[in-house]
Short mmCIF file of C-alpha atoms and ligand atoms in Angstrom, two decimals:
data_model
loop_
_atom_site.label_atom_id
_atom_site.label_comp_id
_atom_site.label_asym_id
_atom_site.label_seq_id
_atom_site.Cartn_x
_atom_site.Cartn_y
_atom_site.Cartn_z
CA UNK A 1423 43.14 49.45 100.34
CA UNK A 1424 40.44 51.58 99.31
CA UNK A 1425 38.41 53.50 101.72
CA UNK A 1426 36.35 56.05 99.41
CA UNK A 1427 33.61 53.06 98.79
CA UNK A 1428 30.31 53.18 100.50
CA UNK A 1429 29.51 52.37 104.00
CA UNK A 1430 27.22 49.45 103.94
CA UNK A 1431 24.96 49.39 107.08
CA UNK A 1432 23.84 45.76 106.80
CA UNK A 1433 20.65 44.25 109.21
CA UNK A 1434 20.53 40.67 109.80
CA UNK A 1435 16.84 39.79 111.08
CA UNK A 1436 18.25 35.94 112.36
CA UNK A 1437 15.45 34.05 112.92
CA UNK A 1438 13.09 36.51 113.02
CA UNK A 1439 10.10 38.34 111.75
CA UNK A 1440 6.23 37.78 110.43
CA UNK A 1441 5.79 39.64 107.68
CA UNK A 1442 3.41 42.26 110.10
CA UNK A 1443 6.48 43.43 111.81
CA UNK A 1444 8.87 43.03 108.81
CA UNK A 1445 6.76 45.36 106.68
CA UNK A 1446 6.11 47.93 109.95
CA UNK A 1447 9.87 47.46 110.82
CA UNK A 1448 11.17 48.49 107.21
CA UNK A 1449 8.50 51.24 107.45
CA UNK A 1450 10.09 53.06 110.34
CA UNK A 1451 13.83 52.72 109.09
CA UNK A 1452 15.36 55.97 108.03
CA UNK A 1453 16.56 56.32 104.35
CA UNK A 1454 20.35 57.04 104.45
CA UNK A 1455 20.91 61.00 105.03
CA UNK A 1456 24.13 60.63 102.31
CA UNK A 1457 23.01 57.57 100.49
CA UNK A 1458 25.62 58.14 97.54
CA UNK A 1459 28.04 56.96 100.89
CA UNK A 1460 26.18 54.70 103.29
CA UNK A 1461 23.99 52.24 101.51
CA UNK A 1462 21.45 50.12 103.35
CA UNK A 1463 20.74 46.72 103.17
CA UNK A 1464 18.42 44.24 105.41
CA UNK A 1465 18.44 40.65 105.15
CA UNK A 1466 15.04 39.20 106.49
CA UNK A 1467 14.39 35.61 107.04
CA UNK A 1468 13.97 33.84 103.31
CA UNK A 1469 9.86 33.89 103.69
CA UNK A 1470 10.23 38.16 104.20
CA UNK A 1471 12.01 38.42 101.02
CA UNK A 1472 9.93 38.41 97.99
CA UNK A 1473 7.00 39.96 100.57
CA UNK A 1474 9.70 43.10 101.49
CA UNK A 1475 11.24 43.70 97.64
CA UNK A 1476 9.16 46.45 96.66
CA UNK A 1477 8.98 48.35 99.62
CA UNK A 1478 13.08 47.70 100.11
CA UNK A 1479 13.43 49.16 97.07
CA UNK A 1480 11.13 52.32 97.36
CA UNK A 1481 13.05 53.21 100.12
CA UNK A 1482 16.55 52.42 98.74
CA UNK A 1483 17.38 49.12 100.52
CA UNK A 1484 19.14 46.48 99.35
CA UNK A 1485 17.95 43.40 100.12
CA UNK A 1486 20.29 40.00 100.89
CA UNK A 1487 19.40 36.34 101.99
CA UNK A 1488 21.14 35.17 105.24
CA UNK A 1489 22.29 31.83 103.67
CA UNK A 1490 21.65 29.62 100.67
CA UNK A 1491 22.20 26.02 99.37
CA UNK A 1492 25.54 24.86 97.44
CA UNK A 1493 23.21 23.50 94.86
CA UNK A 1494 21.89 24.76 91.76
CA UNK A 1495 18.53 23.28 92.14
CA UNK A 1496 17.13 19.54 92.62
CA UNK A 1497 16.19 17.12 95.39
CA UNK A 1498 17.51 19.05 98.29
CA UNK A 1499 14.45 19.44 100.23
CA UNK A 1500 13.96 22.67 102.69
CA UNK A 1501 16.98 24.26 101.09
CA UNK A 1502 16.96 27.52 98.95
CA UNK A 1503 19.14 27.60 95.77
CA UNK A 1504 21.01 31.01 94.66
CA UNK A 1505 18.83 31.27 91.30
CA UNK A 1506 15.57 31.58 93.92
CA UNK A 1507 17.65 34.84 95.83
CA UNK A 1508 18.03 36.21 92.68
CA UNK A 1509 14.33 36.01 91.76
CA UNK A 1510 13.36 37.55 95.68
CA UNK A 1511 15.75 40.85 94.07
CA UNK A 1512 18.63 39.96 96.53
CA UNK A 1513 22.04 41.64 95.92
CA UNK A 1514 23.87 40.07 99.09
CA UNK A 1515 24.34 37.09 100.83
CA UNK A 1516 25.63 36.27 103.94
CA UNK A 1517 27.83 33.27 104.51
CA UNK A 1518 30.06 31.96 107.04
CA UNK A 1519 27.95 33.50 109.70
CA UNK A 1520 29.21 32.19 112.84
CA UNK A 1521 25.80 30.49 113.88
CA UNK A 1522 26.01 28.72 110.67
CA UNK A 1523 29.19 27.91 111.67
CA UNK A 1524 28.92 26.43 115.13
CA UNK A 1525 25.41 25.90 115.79
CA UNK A 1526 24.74 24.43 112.20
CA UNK A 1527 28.11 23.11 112.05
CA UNK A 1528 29.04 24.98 108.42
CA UNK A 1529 32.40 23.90 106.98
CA UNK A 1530 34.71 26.20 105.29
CA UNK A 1531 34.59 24.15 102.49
CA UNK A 1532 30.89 24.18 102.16
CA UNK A 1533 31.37 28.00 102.74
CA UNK A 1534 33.84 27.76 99.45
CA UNK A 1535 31.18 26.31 97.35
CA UNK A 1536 28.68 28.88 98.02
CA UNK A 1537 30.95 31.10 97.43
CA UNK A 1538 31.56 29.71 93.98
CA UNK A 1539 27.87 29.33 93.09
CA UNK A 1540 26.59 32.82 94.32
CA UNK A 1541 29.35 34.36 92.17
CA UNK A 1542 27.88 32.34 89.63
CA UNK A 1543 24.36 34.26 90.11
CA UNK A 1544 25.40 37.65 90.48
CA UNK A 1545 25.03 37.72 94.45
CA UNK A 1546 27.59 39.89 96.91
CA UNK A 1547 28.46 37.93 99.61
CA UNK A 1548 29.11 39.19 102.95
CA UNK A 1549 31.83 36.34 103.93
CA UNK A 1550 31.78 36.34 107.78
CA UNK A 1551 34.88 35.58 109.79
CA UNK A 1552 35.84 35.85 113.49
CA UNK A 1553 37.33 34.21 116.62
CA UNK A 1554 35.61 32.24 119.28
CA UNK A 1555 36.93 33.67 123.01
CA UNK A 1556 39.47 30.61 123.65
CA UNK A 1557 41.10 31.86 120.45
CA UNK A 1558 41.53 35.31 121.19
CA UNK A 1559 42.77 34.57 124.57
CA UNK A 1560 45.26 31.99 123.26
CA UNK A 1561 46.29 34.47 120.88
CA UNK A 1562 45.26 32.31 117.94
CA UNK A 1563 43.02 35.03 116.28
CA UNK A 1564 45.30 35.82 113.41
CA UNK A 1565 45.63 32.39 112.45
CA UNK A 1566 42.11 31.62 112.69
CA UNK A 1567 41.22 34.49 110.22
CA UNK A 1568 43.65 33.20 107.84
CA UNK A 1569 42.01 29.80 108.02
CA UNK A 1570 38.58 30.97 107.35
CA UNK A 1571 39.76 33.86 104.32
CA UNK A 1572 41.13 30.69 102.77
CA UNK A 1573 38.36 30.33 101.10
CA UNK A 1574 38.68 32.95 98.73
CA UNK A 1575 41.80 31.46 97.16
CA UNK A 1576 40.32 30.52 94.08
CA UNK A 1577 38.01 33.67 94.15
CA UNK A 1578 37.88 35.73 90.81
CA UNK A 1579 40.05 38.92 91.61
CA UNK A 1580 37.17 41.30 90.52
CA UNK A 1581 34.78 39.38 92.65
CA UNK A 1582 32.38 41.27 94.59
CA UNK A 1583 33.12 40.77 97.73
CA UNK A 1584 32.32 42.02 101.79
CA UNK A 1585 34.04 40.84 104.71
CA UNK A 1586 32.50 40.75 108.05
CA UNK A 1587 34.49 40.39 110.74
CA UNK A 1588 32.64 39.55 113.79
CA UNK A 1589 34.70 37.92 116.67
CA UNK A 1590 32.15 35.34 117.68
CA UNK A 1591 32.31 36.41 121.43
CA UNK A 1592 30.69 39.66 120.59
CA UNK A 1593 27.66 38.17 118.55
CA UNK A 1594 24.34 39.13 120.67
CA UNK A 1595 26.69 39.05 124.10
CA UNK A 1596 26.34 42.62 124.52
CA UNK A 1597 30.52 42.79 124.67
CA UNK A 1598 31.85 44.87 121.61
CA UNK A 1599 35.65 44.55 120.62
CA UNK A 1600 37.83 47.40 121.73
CA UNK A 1601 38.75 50.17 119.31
CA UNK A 1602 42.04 48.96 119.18
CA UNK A 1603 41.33 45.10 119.03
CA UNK A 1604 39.05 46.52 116.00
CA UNK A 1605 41.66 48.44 114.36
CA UNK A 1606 44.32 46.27 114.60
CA UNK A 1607 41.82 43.05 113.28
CA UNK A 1608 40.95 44.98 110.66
CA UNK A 1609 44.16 45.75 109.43
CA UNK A 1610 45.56 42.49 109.53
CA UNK A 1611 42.30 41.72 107.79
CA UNK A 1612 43.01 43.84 104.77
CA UNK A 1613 46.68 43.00 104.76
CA UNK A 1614 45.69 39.41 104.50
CA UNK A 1615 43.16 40.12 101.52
CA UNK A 1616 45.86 41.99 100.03
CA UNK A 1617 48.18 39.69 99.78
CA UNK A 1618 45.85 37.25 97.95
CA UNK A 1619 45.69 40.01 95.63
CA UNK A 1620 42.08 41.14 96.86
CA UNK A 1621 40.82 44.31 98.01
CA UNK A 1622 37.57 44.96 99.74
CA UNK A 1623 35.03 46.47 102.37
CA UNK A 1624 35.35 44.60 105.61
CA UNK A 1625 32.67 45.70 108.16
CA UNK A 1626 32.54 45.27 111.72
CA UNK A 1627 30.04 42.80 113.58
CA UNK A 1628 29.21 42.17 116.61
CA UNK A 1629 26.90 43.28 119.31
CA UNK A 1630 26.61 47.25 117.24
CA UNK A 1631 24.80 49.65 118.98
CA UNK A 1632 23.73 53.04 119.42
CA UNK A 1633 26.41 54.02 121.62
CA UNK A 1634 29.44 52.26 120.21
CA UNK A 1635 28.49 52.72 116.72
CA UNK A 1636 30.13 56.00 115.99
CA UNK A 1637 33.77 54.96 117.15
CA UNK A 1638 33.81 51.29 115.41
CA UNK A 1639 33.21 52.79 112.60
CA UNK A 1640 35.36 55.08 112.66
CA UNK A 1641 38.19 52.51 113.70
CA UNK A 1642 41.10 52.60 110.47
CA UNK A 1643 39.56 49.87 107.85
CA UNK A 1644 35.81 49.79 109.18
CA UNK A 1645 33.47 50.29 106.34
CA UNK A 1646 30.30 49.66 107.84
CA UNK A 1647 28.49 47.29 110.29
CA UNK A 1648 26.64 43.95 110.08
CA UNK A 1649 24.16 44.76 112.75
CA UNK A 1650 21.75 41.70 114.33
CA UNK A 1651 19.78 42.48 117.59
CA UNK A 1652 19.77 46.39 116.86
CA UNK A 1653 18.55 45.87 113.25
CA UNK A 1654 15.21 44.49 114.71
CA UNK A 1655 14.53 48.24 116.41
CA UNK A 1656 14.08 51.04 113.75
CA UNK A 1657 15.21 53.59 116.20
CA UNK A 1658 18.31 51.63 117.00
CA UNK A 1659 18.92 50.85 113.74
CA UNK A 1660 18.06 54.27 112.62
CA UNK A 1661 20.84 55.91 115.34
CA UNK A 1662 23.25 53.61 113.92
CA UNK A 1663 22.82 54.53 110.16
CA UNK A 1664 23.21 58.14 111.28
CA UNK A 1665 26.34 57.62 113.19
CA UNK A 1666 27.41 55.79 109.96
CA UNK A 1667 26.64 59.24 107.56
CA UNK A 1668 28.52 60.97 111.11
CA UNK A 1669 32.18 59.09 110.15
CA UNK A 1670 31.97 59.41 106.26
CA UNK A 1671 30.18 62.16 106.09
P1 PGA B 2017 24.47 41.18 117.09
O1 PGA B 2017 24.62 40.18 115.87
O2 PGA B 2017 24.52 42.58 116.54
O3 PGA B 2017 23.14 40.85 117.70
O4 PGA B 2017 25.60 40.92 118.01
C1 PGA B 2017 25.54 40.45 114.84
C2 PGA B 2017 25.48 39.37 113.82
O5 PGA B 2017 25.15 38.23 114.19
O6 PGA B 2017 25.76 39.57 112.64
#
């Protein structure tokens, strides 16, 4: 596994944001002090995106969608195709997200033809994966992880590519995994990628913060954070960048 790419310090605004408080909110957030090393990105809802591409791209953001259809285009009504992301300037996606997954009820195989399509257009996804609290108490995690990176068996090797791994008990709770739950996730993580012959950053999700920010990331295989609640507050989200340029700087 590689380790010398960029950080990627990546917001995901949920459900939330007028596009008042989106433009004040991108506004206030600090470029990256060692941007070469810790990019940027915030994914806003999909009516933010075409309103926040120029001023996400003055400041050096990258901009990514927090879902997207597994369509091309047609009658699919309320649903957003990967050609339209493109057009908004997004470079990532997010899919797999655990909402999606158990509020929406997401499938891995509808997960598998996103994946396909958003490959298709040029898009990064940021593949989220994690374990509810039953299955990290049963000691089912591993398997569970193995279930949802299944996805990327038919994945082009070159494939851009981010994992997230957010164990689902952590999302918005307020409980963060320990350093060593982290460390040794993450590991198994990468050995699992590797052994489908795929290498890439896997961040860490999953109630980020100020204060724990610095040692997540600097748990072995962390290369960045998917950050929700604290990516709605510039000077949270701010903190957390700089604890970010702290470990790889
Ligand atoms: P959180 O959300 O930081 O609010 O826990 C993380 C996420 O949902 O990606």
């Amino acid at each position: 596994m590689s380790l010398n790419r960029p950080m990627l310090i990546a917001g995901n605004w949920k459900m939330n944001g007028l596009l008042s408080e989106g433009q004040a909110l991108v506004r206030s957030i600090s470029t990256s002090p060692l941007a070469d090393h810790v990019e940027i990105s915030i994914s806003p809802p999909f009516t933010l995106l075409h309103a926040l591409k120029e001023q996400a791209a003055t400041k050096g953001f990258s901009l990514g969608a927090q879902d997207v259809y597994l369509q091309e285009a047609g009658a699919y009504t309320g649903e957003i195709s990967p050609a339209m992301l493109v057009d908004t300037g997004c470079k990532y996606i997010i899919l797999g997200h655990s909402e999606r997954r158990h509020i929406i009820g997401e499938s891995n195989e509808a997960i598998q033809a996103k994946l396909k399509l958003v490959w298709q257009h040029g898009l990064e996804p940021i593949l989220c994966i994690g374990e509810k609290i039953e299955e990290r108490e049963n000691g089912t995690t591993n398997n569970v992880l193995v279930e949802q990176l299944a996805v990327l068996k038919n994945a082009p090797k070159d494939a851009a590519l981010t994992i997230a791994y957010e164990p689902v008990w952590a999302i918005g709770t307020g409980l963060t995994a320990t350093p060593e739950q982290v460390s040794e996730t993450h590991a198994f993580v990468h050995q699992t990628l590797q052994s489908m012959e795929m290498d890439c950053r896997v961040l860490y999700g999953g109630s980020v913060n100020p204060g724990n920010a610095e040692s997540l990331m600097g748990c072995e295989g962390v290369e960045g954070a998917l950050v929700g609640g604290a990516s709605l507050k510039a000077d949270l989200f701010n903190q957390i960048i700089s604890s970010a340029a702290v470990v790889k700087g």
